[in-house]
């Protein structure tokens, strides 16, 4: 399969590397290839500049948003939530039409300082906003409730935990669930929450996730639904 | 200890019965005692009318909001979120002052149909609203992230899971954590998320809780923070 990963941050890189390791052809999309490669400083979280990372991943191509999406069977949105609609608009509705669009982003709004709030929230979600903006894309929301290291290596945690999935296209959800299985998610750990409005719930987990991160002092965790 | 439980629904009853079983003196507060006792029909969830339940719990007094709060050392808010400020106002700020006020309610707004949304949300929480309205009360938010059967019997689930706690008064949180231990919550399962703004996170778990309930077909579950 050919994947486009929209976003050059740590989440996009981690997913791109995992997809490439599974034998897929992967293009990372960015607004301005030259500008992305010209950066020499770590980002705000201490992650190395893209060019350094790219040197270790020569099999992963860096292209403009539209070129990445046009050449892909499946598109992964790993951009900042506040930038997602703009990035996907630049990718081009015609390059998303009919394709599975896996949205792992969260609508974190840092404009009021820390901790971030959510925008949209409550009666809407980022995933629904994307689906409305690109009605011919087959949006699946998943993986947005955990750190990216856990996304691609669920076995790093000490016991069972789950990844949530929702969307309006059943076949798109099935394809995404198969990809999650390839990432290492065991049978039964992929929880289908139903239609895309469930993204309101998974995106609204973020404020709690941030507080748990603060309480534990690590982001190496995920939520498990403990049953009777 | 003397407890007042504000709210005659299934959550209030479950907490009142547990507190009484631990040897505490418990008064349940309601707006109109006669009206509450006069009901003969089950509520919308099929729970029996209060009078039937009360007949099995003769040790638990039913009084007005103010009388219940005035006679209590600690107050538990188990009213509907949309009714909480009104119920506590009727209980009387003077009867809450200096007391631990354990808020287990959620600001579920059913006015737009199902599923409910949250009001307040995102930049505020019900717990913070209560603290602002009653600045002399010592508000602790806890237990709002699970069904009431799990609140008072954490051992009913098949493995570890957690209860979150937050508030601005450290001594009030310590007292509440001791009560949770008496409810059966093991050491380490009570996670202190910090100040009361963390209630935004635990209240925003509700939209996900509702979707997980729908996916599993049971509310007999709780969230566990799975670590590496």
Short mmCIF file of C-alpha atoms in Angstrom, two decimals, chain A residues 3-217:
data_model
loop_
_atom_site.label_atom_id
_atom_site.label_comp_id
_atom_site.label_asym_id
_atom_site.label_seq_id
_atom_site.Cartn_x
_atom_site.Cartn_y
_atom_site.Cartn_z
CA UNK A 3 0.49 5.88 2.47
CA UNK A 4 0.64 9.66 2.79
CA UNK A 5 1.35 10.97 6.27
CA UNK A 6 0.30 14.60 6.66
CA UNK A 7 2.54 16.21 9.29
CA UNK A 8 6.30 16.19 9.96
CA UNK A 9 6.17 16.22 13.78
CA UNK A 10 6.98 13.34 16.08
CA UNK A 11 3.59 11.68 15.56
CA UNK A 12 3.85 11.78 11.78
CA UNK A 13 7.43 10.54 11.84
CA UNK A 14 6.63 7.67 14.20
CA UNK A 15 3.70 6.51 12.07
CA UNK A 16 5.64 6.94 8.83
CA UNK A 17 8.54 4.86 10.15
CA UNK A 18 6.19 2.13 11.34
CA UNK A 19 4.36 2.02 8.02
CA UNK A 20 7.65 1.83 6.11
CA UNK A 21 8.90 -0.95 8.41
CA UNK A 22 5.78 -2.94 7.43
CA UNK A 23 6.82 -2.70 3.78
CA UNK A 24 4.50 0.10 2.70
CA UNK A 25 5.57 2.95 0.46
CA UNK A 26 5.33 6.15 2.52
CA UNK A 27 5.40 9.82 1.62
CA UNK A 28 5.37 12.47 4.34
CA UNK A 29 3.55 15.61 3.27
CA UNK A 30 4.56 19.10 4.33
CA UNK A 31 3.64 22.64 3.31
CA UNK A 32 7.13 23.59 2.10
CA UNK A 33 9.69 20.84 1.56
CA UNK A 34 12.68 23.17 1.44
CA UNK A 35 11.68 24.98 4.61
CA UNK A 36 11.09 21.70 6.46
CA UNK A 37 14.52 20.41 5.43
CA UNK A 38 16.22 23.73 6.21
CA UNK A 39 15.37 23.60 9.92
CA UNK A 40 18.39 22.85 12.07
CA UNK A 41 16.97 23.29 15.58
CA UNK A 42 15.03 20.75 17.67
CA UNK A 43 11.29 21.44 18.02
CA UNK A 44 9.69 22.62 21.28
CA UNK A 45 9.70 19.07 22.65
CA UNK A 46 13.36 18.44 21.92
CA UNK A 47 12.76 16.32 18.82
CA UNK A 48 15.55 16.63 16.25
CA UNK A 49 14.98 18.62 13.06
CA UNK A 50 13.30 16.70 10.25
CA UNK A 51 16.40 16.51 8.05
CA UNK A 52 18.31 14.60 10.73
CA UNK A 53 15.47 12.13 11.13
CA UNK A 54 15.06 11.82 7.35
CA UNK A 55 18.72 10.89 6.93
CA UNK A 56 17.97 7.77 9.01
CA UNK A 57 14.86 7.00 6.93
CA UNK A 58 15.96 7.36 3.30
CA UNK A 59 13.06 5.14 2.18
CA UNK A 60 10.52 7.77 3.29
CA UNK A 61 9.93 10.54 0.78
CA UNK A 62 9.18 14.14 1.82
CA UNK A 63 6.88 15.95 -0.62
CA UNK A 64 4.26 18.68 -0.71
CA UNK A 65 0.85 17.92 0.77
CA UNK A 66 -0.85 17.48 -2.61
CA UNK A 67 1.83 15.28 -4.12
CA UNK A 68 1.84 13.02 -1.04
CA UNK A 69 -1.95 12.63 -1.04
CA UNK A 70 -2.21 12.20 -4.81
CA UNK A 71 0.19 9.28 -4.78
CA UNK A 72 -1.37 7.50 -1.81
CA UNK A 73 -4.04 4.84 -1.35
CA UNK A 74 -4.56 5.89 2.27
CA UNK A 75 -3.92 9.22 3.98
CA UNK A 76 -3.01 9.66 7.66
CA UNK A 77 -3.67 13.05 9.25
CA UNK A 78 -0.95 13.56 11.86
CA UNK A 79 -0.84 17.34 11.66
CA UNK A 80 -1.60 19.66 14.58
CA UNK A 81 -5.35 19.82 15.10
CA UNK A 82 -5.39 23.56 14.57
CA UNK A 83 -3.63 23.11 11.22
CA UNK A 84 -5.43 19.98 9.99
CA UNK A 85 -8.16 21.53 7.85
CA UNK A 86 -5.62 23.84 6.21
CA UNK A 87 -3.15 21.04 5.54
CA UNK A 88 -5.83 18.76 4.08
CA UNK A 89 -7.18 21.62 1.96
CA UNK A 90 -3.68 22.05 0.58
CA UNK A 91 -3.55 18.29 -0.01
CA UNK A 92 -6.63 18.75 -2.18
CA UNK A 93 -10.14 17.35 -1.85
CA UNK A 94 -9.68 15.54 -5.18
CA UNK A 95 -6.63 13.72 -3.78
CA UNK A 96 -8.60 12.57 -0.71
CA UNK A 97 -11.81 11.52 -2.48
CA UNK A 98 -12.67 7.85 -2.04
CA UNK A 99 -9.62 7.25 0.16
CA UNK A 100 -9.45 6.12 3.76
CA UNK A 101 -8.38 9.15 5.80
CA UNK A 102 -7.10 8.07 9.20
CA UNK A 103 -7.31 11.03 11.58
CA UNK A 104 -5.06 10.70 14.63
CA UNK A 105 -4.96 14.44 15.44
CA UNK A 106 -6.51 16.28 18.39
CA UNK A 107 -8.04 19.76 18.29
CA UNK A 108 -5.77 21.12 21.03
CA UNK A 109 -6.00 24.89 21.34
CA UNK A 110 -2.92 26.42 22.99
CA UNK A 111 -4.04 30.00 22.34
CA UNK A 112 -5.18 30.40 25.97
CA UNK A 113 -1.94 28.94 27.35
CA UNK A 114 -1.44 25.69 29.23
CA UNK A 115 -3.17 23.39 29.69
CA UNK A 116 -4.68 23.50 26.20
CA UNK A 117 -8.44 23.52 25.66
CA UNK A 118 -10.26 21.87 22.76
CA UNK A 119 -11.68 23.54 19.65
CA UNK A 120 -14.05 22.20 18.41
CA UNK A 121 -15.52 20.36 21.40
CA UNK A 122 -18.72 18.96 22.93
CA UNK A 123 -21.18 19.27 20.03
CA UNK A 124 -18.54 18.74 17.33
CA UNK A 125 -15.12 17.20 16.85
CA UNK A 126 -12.09 17.65 14.62
CA UNK A 127 -12.87 14.36 12.88
CA UNK A 128 -16.41 15.50 12.03
CA UNK A 129 -15.07 18.86 10.84
CA UNK A 130 -12.70 17.04 8.50
CA UNK A 131 -15.47 14.75 7.24
CA UNK A 132 -17.71 17.77 6.53
CA UNK A 133 -14.92 19.60 4.73
CA UNK A 134 -14.03 16.52 2.64
CA UNK A 135 -17.28 14.58 2.25
CA UNK A 136 -15.80 12.16 -0.29
CA UNK A 137 -13.00 11.11 2.07
CA UNK A 138 -13.64 8.06 4.26
CA UNK A 139 -12.65 9.43 7.67
CA UNK A 140 -11.73 7.06 10.49
CA UNK A 141 -10.75 8.46 13.88
CA UNK A 142 -8.31 6.35 15.85
CA UNK A 143 -5.04 6.33 17.85
CA UNK A 144 -5.58 9.89 19.14
CA UNK A 145 -5.89 8.83 22.79
CA UNK A 146 -2.25 7.92 23.44
CA UNK A 147 1.37 8.91 22.90
CA UNK A 148 2.77 7.96 19.48
CA UNK A 149 5.27 5.49 20.94
CA UNK A 150 2.30 3.46 22.23
CA UNK A 151 0.41 3.79 18.92
CA UNK A 152 3.00 1.75 17.03
CA UNK A 153 4.17 -0.54 19.85
CA UNK A 154 1.22 -1.44 22.06
CA UNK A 155 3.21 -4.31 23.59
CA UNK A 156 5.47 -1.81 25.39
CA UNK A 157 2.85 -1.52 28.17
CA UNK A 158 2.67 -4.06 30.98
CA UNK A 159 -0.89 -5.28 30.44
CA UNK A 160 -3.96 -4.98 28.25
CA UNK A 161 -5.17 -1.63 26.90
CA UNK A 162 -7.28 -0.49 24.00
CA UNK A 163 -7.37 1.69 20.91
CA UNK A 164 -10.70 3.27 19.97
CA UNK A 165 -12.00 3.51 16.43
CA UNK A 166 -14.98 5.31 14.93
CA UNK A 167 -16.27 6.45 11.56
CA UNK A 168 -19.20 6.42 9.20
CA UNK A 169 -17.68 4.02 6.62
CA UNK A 170 -17.66 0.38 7.74
CA UNK A 171 -15.19 -0.79 5.09
CA UNK A 172 -12.82 2.05 5.98
CA UNK A 173 -12.99 1.03 9.65
CA UNK A 174 -12.27 -2.57 8.72
CA UNK A 175 -9.17 -1.56 6.71
CA UNK A 176 -8.00 0.62 9.59
CA UNK A 177 -8.51 -2.18 12.11
CA UNK A 178 -6.36 -4.45 9.93
CA UNK A 179 -3.62 -1.82 9.91
CA UNK A 180 -3.84 -1.57 13.71
CA UNK A 181 -3.47 -5.34 13.93
CA UNK A 182 -0.33 -5.02 11.80
CA UNK A 183 0.91 -2.37 14.26
CA UNK A 184 0.69 -5.02 16.97
CA UNK A 185 -2.73 -4.40 18.49
CA UNK A 186 -4.06 -7.78 19.68
CA UNK A 187 -7.48 -9.11 18.69
CA UNK A 188 -10.10 -7.55 20.94
CA UNK A 189 -8.05 -4.47 21.75
CA UNK A 190 -9.53 -2.43 18.89
CA UNK A 191 -12.85 -1.04 20.20
CA UNK A 192 -15.29 0.18 17.54
CA UNK A 193 -17.32 3.00 19.12
CA UNK A 194 -19.66 3.42 16.16
CA UNK A 195 -20.16 6.45 13.96
CA UNK A 196 -17.88 9.47 13.70
CA UNK A 197 -19.68 11.44 16.42
CA UNK A 198 -17.86 9.16 18.89
CA UNK A 199 -14.75 11.21 18.05
CA UNK A 200 -16.21 13.84 20.41
CA UNK A 201 -15.62 11.30 23.17
CA UNK A 202 -12.12 10.23 22.21
CA UNK A 203 -10.96 13.82 21.58
CA UNK A 204 -12.43 14.87 24.94
CA UNK A 205 -10.22 12.27 26.62
CA UNK A 206 -7.26 14.56 25.97
CA UNK A 207 -7.77 16.92 28.94
CA UNK A 208 -7.76 13.88 31.27
CA UNK A 209 -4.80 12.34 29.41
CA UNK A 210 -2.82 15.53 30.02
CA UNK A 211 -3.62 15.50 33.76
CA UNK A 212 -2.74 11.80 34.09
CA UNK A 213 0.54 12.53 32.29
CA UNK A 214 1.20 15.23 34.89
CA UNK A 215 0.28 12.96 37.81
CA UNK A 216 2.37 9.99 36.62
CA UNK A 217 5.28 11.99 35.21
#
